[in-house]
Short mmCIF file of C-alpha atoms in Angstrom, two decimals:
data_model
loop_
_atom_site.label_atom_id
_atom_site.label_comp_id
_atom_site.label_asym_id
_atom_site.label_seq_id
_atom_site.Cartn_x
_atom_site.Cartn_y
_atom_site.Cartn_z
CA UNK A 115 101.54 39.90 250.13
CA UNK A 116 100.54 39.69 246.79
CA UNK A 117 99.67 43.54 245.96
CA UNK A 118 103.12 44.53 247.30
CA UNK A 119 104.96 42.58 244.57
CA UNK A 120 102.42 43.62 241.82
CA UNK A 121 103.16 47.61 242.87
CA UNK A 122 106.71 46.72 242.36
CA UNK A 123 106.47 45.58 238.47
CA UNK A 124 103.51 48.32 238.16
CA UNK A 125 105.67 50.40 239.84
CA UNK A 126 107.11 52.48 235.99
CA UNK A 127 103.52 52.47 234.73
CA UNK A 128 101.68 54.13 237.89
CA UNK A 129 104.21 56.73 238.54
CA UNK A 130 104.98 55.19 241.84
CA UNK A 131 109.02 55.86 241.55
CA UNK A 132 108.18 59.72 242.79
CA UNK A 133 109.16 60.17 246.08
CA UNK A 134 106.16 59.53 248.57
CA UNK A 135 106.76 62.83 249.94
CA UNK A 136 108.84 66.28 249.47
CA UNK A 137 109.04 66.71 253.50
CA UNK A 138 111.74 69.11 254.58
CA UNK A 139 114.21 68.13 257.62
CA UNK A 140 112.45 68.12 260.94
CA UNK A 141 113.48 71.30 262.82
CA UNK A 142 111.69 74.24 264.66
CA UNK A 143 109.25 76.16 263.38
CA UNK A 144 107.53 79.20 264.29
CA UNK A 145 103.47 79.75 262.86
CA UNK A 146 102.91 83.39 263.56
CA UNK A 147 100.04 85.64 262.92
CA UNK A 148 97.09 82.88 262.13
CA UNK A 149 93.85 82.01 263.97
CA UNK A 150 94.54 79.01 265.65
CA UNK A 151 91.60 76.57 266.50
CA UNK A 152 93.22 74.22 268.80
CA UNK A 153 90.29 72.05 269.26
CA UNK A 154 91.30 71.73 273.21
CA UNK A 155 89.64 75.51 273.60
CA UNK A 156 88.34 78.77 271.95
CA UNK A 157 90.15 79.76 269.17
CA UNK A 158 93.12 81.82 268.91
CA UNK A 159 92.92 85.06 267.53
CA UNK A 160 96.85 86.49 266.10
CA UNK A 161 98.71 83.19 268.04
CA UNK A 162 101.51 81.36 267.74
CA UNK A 163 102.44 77.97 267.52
CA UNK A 164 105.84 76.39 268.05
CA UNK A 165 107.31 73.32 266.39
CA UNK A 166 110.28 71.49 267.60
CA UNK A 167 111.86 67.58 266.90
CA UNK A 168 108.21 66.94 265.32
CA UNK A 169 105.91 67.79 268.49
CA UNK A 170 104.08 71.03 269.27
CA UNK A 171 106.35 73.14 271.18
CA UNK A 172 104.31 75.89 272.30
CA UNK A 173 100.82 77.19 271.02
CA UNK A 174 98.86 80.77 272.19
CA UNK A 175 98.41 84.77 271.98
CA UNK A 176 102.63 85.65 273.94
CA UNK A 177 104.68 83.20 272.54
CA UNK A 178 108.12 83.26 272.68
CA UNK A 179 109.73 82.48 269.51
CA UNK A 180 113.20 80.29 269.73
CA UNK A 181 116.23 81.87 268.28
CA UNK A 182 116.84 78.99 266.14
CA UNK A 183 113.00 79.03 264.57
CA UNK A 184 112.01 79.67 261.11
CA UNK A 185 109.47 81.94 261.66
CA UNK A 186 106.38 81.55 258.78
CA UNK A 187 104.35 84.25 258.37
CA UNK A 188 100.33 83.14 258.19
CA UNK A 189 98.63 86.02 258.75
CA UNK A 190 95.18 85.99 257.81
CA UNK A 191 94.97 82.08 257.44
CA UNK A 192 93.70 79.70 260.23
CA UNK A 193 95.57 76.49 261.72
CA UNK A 194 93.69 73.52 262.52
CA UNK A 195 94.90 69.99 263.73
CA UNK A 196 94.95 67.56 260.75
CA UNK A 197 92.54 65.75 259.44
CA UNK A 198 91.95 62.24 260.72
CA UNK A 199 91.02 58.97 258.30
CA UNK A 200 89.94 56.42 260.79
CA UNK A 201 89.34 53.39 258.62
CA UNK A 202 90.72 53.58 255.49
CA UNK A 203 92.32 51.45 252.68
CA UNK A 204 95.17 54.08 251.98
CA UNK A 205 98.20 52.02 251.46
CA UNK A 206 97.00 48.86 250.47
CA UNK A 207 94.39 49.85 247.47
CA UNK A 208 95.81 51.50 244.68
CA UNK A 209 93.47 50.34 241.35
CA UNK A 210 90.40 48.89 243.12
CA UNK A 211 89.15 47.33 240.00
CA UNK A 212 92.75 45.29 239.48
CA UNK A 213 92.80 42.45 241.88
CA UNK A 214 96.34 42.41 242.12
CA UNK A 215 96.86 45.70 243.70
CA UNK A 216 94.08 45.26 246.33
CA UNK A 217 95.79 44.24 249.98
CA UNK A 218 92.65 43.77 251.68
CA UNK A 219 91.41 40.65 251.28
CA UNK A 220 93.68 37.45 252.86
CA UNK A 221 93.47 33.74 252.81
CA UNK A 222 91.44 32.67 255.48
CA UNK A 223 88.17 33.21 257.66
CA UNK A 224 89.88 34.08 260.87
CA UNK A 225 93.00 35.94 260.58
CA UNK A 226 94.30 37.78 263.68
CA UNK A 227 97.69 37.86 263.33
CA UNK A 228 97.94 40.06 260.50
CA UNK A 229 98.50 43.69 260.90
CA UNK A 230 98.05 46.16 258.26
CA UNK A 231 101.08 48.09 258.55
CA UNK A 232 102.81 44.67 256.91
CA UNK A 233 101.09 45.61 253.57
CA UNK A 234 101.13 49.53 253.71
CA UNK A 235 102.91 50.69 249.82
CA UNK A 236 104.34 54.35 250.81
CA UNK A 237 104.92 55.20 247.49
CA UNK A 238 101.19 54.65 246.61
CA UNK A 239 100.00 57.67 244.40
CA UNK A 240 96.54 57.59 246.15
CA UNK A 241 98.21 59.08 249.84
CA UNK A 242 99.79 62.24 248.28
CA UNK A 243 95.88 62.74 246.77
CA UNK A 244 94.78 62.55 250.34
CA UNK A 245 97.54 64.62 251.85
CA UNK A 246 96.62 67.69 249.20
CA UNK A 247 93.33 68.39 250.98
CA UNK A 248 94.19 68.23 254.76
CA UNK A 249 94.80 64.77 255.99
CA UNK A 250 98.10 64.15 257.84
CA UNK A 251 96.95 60.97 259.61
CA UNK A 252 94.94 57.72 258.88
CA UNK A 253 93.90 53.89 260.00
CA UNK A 254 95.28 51.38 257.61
CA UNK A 255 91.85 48.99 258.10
CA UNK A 256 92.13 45.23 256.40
CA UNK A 257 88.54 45.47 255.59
CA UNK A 258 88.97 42.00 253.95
CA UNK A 259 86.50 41.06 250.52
CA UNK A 260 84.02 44.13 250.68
CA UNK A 261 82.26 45.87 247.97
CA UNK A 262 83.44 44.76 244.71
CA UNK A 263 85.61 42.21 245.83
CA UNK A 264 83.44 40.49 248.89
CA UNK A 265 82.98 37.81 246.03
CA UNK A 266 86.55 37.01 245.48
CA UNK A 267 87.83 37.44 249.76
CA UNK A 268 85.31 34.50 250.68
CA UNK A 269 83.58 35.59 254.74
CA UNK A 270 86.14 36.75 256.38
CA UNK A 271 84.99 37.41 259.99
CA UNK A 272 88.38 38.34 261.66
CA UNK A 273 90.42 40.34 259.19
CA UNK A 274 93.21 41.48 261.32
CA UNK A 275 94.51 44.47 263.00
CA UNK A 276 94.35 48.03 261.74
CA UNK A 277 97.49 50.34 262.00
CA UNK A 278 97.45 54.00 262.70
CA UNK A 279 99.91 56.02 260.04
CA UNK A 280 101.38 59.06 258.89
CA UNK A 281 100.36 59.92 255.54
CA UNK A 282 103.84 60.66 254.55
CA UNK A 283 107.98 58.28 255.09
CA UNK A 284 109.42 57.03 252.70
CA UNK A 285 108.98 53.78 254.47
CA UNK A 286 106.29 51.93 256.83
CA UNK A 287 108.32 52.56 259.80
CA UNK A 288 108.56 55.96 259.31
CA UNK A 289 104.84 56.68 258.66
CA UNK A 290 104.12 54.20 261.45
CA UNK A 291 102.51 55.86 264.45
CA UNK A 292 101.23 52.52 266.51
CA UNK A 293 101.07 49.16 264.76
CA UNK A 294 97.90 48.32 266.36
CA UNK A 295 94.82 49.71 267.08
CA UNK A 296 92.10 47.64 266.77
CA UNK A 297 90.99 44.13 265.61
CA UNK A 298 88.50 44.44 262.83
CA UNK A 299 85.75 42.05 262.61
CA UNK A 300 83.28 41.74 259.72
CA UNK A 301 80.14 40.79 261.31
CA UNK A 302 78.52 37.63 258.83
CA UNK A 303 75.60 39.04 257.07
CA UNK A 304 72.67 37.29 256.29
CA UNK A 305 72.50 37.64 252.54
CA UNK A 306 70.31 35.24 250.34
CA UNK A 307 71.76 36.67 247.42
CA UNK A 308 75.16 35.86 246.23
CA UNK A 309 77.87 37.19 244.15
CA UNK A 310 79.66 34.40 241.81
CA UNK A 311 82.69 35.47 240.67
CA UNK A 312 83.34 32.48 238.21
CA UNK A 313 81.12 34.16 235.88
CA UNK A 314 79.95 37.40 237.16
CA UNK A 315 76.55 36.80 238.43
CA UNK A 316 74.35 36.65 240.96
CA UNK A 317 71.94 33.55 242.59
CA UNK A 318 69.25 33.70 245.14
CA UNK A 319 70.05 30.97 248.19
CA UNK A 320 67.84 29.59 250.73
CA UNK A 321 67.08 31.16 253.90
CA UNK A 322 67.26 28.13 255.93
CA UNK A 323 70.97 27.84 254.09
CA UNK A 324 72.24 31.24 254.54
CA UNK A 325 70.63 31.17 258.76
CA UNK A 326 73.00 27.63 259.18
CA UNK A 327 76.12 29.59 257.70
CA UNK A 328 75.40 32.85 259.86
CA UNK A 329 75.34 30.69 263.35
CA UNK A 330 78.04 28.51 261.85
CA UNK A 331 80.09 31.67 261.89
CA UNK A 332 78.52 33.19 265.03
CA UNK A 333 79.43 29.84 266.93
CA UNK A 334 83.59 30.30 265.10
CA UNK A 335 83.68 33.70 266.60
CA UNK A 336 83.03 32.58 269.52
CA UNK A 337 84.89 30.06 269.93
CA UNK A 338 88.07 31.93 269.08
CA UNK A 339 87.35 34.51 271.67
CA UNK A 340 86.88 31.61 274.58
CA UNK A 341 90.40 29.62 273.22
CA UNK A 342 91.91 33.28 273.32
CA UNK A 343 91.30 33.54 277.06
CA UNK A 344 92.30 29.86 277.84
CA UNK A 345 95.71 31.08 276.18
CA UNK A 346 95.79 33.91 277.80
CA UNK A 347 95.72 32.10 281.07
CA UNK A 348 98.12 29.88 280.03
CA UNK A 349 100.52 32.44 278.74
CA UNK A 350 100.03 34.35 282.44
CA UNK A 351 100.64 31.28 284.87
CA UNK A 352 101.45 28.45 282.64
CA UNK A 353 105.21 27.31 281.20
CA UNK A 354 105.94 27.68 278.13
CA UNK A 355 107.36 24.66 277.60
CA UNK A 356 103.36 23.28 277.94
CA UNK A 357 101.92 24.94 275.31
CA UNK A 358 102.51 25.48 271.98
CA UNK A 359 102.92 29.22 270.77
CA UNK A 360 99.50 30.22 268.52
CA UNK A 361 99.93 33.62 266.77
CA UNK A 362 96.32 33.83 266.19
CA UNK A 363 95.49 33.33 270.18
CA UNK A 364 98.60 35.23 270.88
CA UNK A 365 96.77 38.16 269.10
CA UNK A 366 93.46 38.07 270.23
CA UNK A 367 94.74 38.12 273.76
CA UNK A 368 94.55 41.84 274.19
CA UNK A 369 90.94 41.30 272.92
CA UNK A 370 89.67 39.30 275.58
CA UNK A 371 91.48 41.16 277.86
CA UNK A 372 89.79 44.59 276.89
CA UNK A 373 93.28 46.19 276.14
CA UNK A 374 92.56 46.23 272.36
CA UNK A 375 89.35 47.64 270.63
CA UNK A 376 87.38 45.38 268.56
CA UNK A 377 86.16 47.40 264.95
CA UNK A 378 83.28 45.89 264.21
CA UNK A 379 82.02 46.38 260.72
CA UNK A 380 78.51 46.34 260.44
CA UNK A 381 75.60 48.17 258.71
CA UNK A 382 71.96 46.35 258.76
CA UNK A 383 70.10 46.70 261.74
CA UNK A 384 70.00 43.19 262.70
CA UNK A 385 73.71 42.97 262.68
CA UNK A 386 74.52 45.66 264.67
CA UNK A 387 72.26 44.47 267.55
CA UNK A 388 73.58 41.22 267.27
CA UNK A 389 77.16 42.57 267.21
CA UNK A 390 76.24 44.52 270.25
CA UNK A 391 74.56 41.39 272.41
CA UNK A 392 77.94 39.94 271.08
CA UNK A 393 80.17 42.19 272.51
CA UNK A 394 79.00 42.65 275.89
CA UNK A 395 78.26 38.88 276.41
CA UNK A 396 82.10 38.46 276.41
CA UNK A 397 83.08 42.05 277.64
CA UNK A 398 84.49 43.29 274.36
CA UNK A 399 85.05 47.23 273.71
CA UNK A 400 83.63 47.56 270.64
CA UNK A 401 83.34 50.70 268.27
CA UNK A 402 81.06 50.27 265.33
CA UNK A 403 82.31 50.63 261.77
CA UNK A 404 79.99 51.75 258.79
CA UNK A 405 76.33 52.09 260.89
CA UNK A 406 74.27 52.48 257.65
CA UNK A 407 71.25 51.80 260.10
CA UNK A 408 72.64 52.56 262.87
CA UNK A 409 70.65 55.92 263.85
CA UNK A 410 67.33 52.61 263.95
CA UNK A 411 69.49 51.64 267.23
CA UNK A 412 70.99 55.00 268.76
CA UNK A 413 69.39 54.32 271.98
CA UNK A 414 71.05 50.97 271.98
CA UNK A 415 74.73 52.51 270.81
CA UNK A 416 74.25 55.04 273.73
CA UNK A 417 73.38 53.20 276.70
CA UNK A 418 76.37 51.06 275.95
CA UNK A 419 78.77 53.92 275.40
CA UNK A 420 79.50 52.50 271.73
CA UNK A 421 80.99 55.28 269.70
CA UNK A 422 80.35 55.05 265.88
CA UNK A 423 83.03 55.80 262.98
CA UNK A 424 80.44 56.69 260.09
CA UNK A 425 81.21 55.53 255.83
CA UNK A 426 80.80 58.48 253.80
CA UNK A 427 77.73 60.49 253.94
CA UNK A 428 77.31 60.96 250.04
CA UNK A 429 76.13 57.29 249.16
CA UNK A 430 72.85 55.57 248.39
CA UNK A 431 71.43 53.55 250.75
CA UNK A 432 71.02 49.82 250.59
CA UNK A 433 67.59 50.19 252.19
CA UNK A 434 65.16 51.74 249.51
CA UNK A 435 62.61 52.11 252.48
CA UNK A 436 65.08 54.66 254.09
CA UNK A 437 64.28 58.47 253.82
CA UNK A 438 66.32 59.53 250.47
CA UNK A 439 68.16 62.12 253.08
CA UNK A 440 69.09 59.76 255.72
CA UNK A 441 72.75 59.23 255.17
CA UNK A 442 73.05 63.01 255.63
CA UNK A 443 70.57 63.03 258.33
CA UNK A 444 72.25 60.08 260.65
CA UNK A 445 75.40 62.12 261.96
CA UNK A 446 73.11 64.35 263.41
CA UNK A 447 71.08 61.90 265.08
CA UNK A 448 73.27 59.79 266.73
CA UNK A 449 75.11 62.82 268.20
CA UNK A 450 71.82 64.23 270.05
CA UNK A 451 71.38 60.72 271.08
CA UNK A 452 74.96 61.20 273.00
CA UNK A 453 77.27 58.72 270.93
CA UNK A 454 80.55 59.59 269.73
CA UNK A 455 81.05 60.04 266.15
CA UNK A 456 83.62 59.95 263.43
CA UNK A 457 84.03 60.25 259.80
CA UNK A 458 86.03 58.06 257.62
CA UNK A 459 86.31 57.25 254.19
CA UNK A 460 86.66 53.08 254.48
CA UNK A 461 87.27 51.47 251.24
CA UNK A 462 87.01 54.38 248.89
CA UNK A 463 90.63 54.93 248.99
CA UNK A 464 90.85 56.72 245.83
CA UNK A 465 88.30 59.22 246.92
CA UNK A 466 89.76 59.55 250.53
CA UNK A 467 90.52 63.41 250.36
CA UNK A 468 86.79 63.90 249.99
CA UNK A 469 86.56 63.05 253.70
CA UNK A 470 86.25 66.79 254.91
CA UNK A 471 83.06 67.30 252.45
CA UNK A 472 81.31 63.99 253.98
CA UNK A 473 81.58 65.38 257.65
CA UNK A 474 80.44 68.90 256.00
CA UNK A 475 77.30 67.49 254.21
CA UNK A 476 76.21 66.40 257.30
CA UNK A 477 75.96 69.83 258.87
CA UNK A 478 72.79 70.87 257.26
CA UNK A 479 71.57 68.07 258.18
CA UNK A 480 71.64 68.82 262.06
CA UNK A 481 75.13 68.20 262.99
CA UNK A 482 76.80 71.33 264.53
CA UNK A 483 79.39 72.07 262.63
CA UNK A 484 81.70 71.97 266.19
CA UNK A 485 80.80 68.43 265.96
CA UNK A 486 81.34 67.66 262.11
CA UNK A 487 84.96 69.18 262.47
CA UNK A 488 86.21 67.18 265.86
CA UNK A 489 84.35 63.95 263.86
CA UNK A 490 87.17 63.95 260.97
CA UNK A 491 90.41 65.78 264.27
CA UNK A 492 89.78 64.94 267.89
CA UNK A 493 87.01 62.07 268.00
CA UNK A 494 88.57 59.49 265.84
CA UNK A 495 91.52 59.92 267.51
CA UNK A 496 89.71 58.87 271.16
CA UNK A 497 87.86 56.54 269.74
CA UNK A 498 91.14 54.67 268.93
CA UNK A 499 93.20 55.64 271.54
CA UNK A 500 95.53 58.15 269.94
CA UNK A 501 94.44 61.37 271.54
CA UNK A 502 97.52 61.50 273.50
CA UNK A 503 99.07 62.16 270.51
CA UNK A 504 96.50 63.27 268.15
CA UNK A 505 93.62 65.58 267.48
CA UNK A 506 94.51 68.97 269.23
CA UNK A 507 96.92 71.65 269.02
CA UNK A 508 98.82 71.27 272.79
CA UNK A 509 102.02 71.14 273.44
CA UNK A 510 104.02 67.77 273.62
CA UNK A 511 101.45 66.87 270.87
CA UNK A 512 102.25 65.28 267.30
CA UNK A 513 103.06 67.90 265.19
CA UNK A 514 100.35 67.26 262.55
CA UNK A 515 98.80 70.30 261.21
CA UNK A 516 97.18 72.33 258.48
CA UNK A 517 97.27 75.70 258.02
CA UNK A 518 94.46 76.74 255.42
CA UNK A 519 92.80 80.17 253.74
CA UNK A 520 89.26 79.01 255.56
CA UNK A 521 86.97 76.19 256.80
CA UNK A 522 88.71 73.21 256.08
CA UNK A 523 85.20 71.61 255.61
CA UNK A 524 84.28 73.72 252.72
CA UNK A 525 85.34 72.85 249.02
CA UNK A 526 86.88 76.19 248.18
CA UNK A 527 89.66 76.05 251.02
CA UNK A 528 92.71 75.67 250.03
CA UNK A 529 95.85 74.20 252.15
CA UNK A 530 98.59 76.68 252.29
CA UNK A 531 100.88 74.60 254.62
CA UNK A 532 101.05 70.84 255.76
CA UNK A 533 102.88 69.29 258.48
CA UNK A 534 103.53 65.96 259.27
CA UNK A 535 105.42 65.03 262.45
CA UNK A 536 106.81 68.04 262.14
CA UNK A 537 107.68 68.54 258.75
CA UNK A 538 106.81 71.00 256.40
CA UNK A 539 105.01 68.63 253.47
CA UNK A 540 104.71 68.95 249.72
CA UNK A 541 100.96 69.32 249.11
CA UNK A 542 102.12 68.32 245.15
CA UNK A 543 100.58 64.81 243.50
CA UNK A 544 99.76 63.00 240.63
CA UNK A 545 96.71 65.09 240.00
CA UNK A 546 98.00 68.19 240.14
CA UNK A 547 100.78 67.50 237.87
CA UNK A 548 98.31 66.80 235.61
CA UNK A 549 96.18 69.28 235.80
CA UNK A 550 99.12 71.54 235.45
CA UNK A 551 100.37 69.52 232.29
CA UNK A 552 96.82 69.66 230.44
CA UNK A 553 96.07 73.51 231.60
CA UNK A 554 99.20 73.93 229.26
CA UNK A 555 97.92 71.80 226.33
CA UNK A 556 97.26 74.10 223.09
#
């Protein structure tokens, strides 16, 4: 794509020719002495926990330790799982404001058969950032022409499919932890105000114009998922010498058949419920991204089981009617109402490693703070599927962990050790090198 050859000839002038990561060789490890807050029950006062070929070996109070461990003393410090990014653009945004090293947006209204992992830049300076304060793990999301640049990427509807990663490899197959986890849908808005990029301004439209293009794009969606189970059948009892292959069908098959997750990123009230009438009219599992209003249809989200992966919590509200609080407030909310939660940082890639403080912010806000810290470790992780893997310190699990001075929620904290698949990680990046470089200047 086209941001992956820019980063190449940017490559000298951002830095990027630093290795993505100073990991150590994968071998066994032995955490001794530190609280250990497993997330799968209480906490661990004094335990152990046991790495070996980049999985959890062993984790408790009697531990044995192998012979051929390096044993790390953490004494005093406290071990948590790593911290999850759910839908993020790490990897394929690395100067949001320069068009040509943004790998979200694609050519296209309906693109299915494109999978983020494809356009994931390892060396990107903006991972390492992320890495330094606790996250070992993220969702590579092709959130297609949002924000900024939802002018220049058109409508997109379908976007593609997000890829879970490693936040450290020196290439996408290393970092790559499962190519696929869920198609990502922008739901059409109805906006009568526009965005022209020609000359950087904005124009009211009609109503009756902006309804037409809405059900225009409604009736497309639908469409695709009714061709996608016609292909399916005739992938399961056809020949395959009577059809022609489709990679777009080909990928929306797991769709329709309720194997694969649909993200559906929405945030006004109106297009959530319409998402959700969407979704169970043609049996989708869908998990809603952003929810800006989504606490205005909790009941709704919980009596279909639809768990929520929140944007960050310190933003201002596109509704001036809302309570000034209510970004803070709608964690809370939707977890007393019984719906799944999770915290992620979405297209503010260069302020991903503020994802801990979002999740935080919300705790004075009536979130227990139990809650806010399995919404950015365990609950992403089932919400996508990965908690076989992911999200708790248990044997046979990933190897992703943190091992930290305090509350990995609170600003102070400080990481003391990182591990990624079982590596011992470099916590060092482009910011500290330059803090340390201007602390020095005269």
């Amino acid at each position: 794509m086209a941001a992956t050859l820019a980063a190449f000839f940017l490559t000298p002038w951002l830095g990027l020719n630093a290795a993505p990561d100073a990991a150590s060789p994968a071998h066994v490890y032995a955490l001794r002495g530190a609280k250990v807050y497993t997330l799968a029950g209480p906490p661990v006062e004094s335990g152990t926990v046991v790495i070996r070929d980049g999985k959890i070996a062993a984790v408790g109070l009697n531990v044995d330790v192998p012979a051929d461990a390096e044993v790390i003393d953490v004494r005093g410090l406290e071990i948590y799982p790593g911290i999850f990014d759910p839908v993020t653009t790490l990897g394929l945004i690395e100067i949001a404001y320069v068009p040509p090293t943004v790998d979200t947006p694609d050519v296209g209204n309906y693109n299915p058969q494109l999978v983020a992992m494809t356009a994931v830049h390892p060396p990107s300076e903006l991972i390492p950032v992320a890495r330094a304060n606790g996250i070992t793990h993220a969702v590579a999301t092709p959130l297609g022409g949002r924000g900024f640049f939802r002018g220049l990427g058109g409508g997109e509807v379908i976007t593609g499919q997000a890829s879970a990663i490693h936040l450290a490899g020196w290439t996408v197959d290393e970092m790559l932890i499962r190519p696929s986890v869920a198609m990502v849908v922008n739901w059409p808005r109805l906006e009568t105000q526009s965005f022209d990029s020609s000359n950087f301004s904005s124009r009211e439209r009609p109503y009756t114009e902006v309804k037409q293009e809405y059900d225009k794009k409604i009736f497309e969606l639908t469409d695709w998922m009714e061709k996608a189970r016609h292909y399916a059948q005739a992938l399961e009892k056809g020949s395959v010498q009577n059809y022609d292959r489709d990679l777009k069908l080909e990928a929306l098959v797991p769709v329709v058949q309720g194997k694969l997750p649909v993200l559906v990123v929405a945030d006004q009230k109106r297009a959530i419920r319409d998402a959700v009438e969407f979704c169970s009219r043609q049996k989708l599992r869908m998990i809603l991204a952003g929810g800006e209003e989504s606490y205005k249809l909790k009941d709704l989200l919980a009596s279909q089981h639809i768990p929520v992966i929140l944007g960050p919590t310190q933003v201002l509200l596109a509704d001036e009617d809302a309570p000034y609080d209510q970004s803070y407030a709608t964690p809370g909310q939707l977890q007393a109402a019984g719906i799944k939660i999770a915290f992620a940082s979405f297209d503010d890639a260069s302020f991903a490693r503020r994802l801990p403080y979002q999740a935080a912010n919300a705790v004075a806000y009536g979130l227990p703070y139990d809650e806010a810290l399995k919404a950015v470790t365990l609950y992403p992780a089932q919400i996508l599927g990965l908690d076989d893997q992911l999200g708790t310190l248990e044997p046979g699990k990933l190897a992703d962990l943190i091992v930290t001075d305090g509350d990995p929620l609170a600003i102070p904290t400080q990481i003391r050790y990182l591990f990624i698949k079982g590596r011992l990680t470099s916590t060092d990046n482009k910011q500290s090198q330059l803090y340390e470089k201007y602390r020095q200047r005269p």
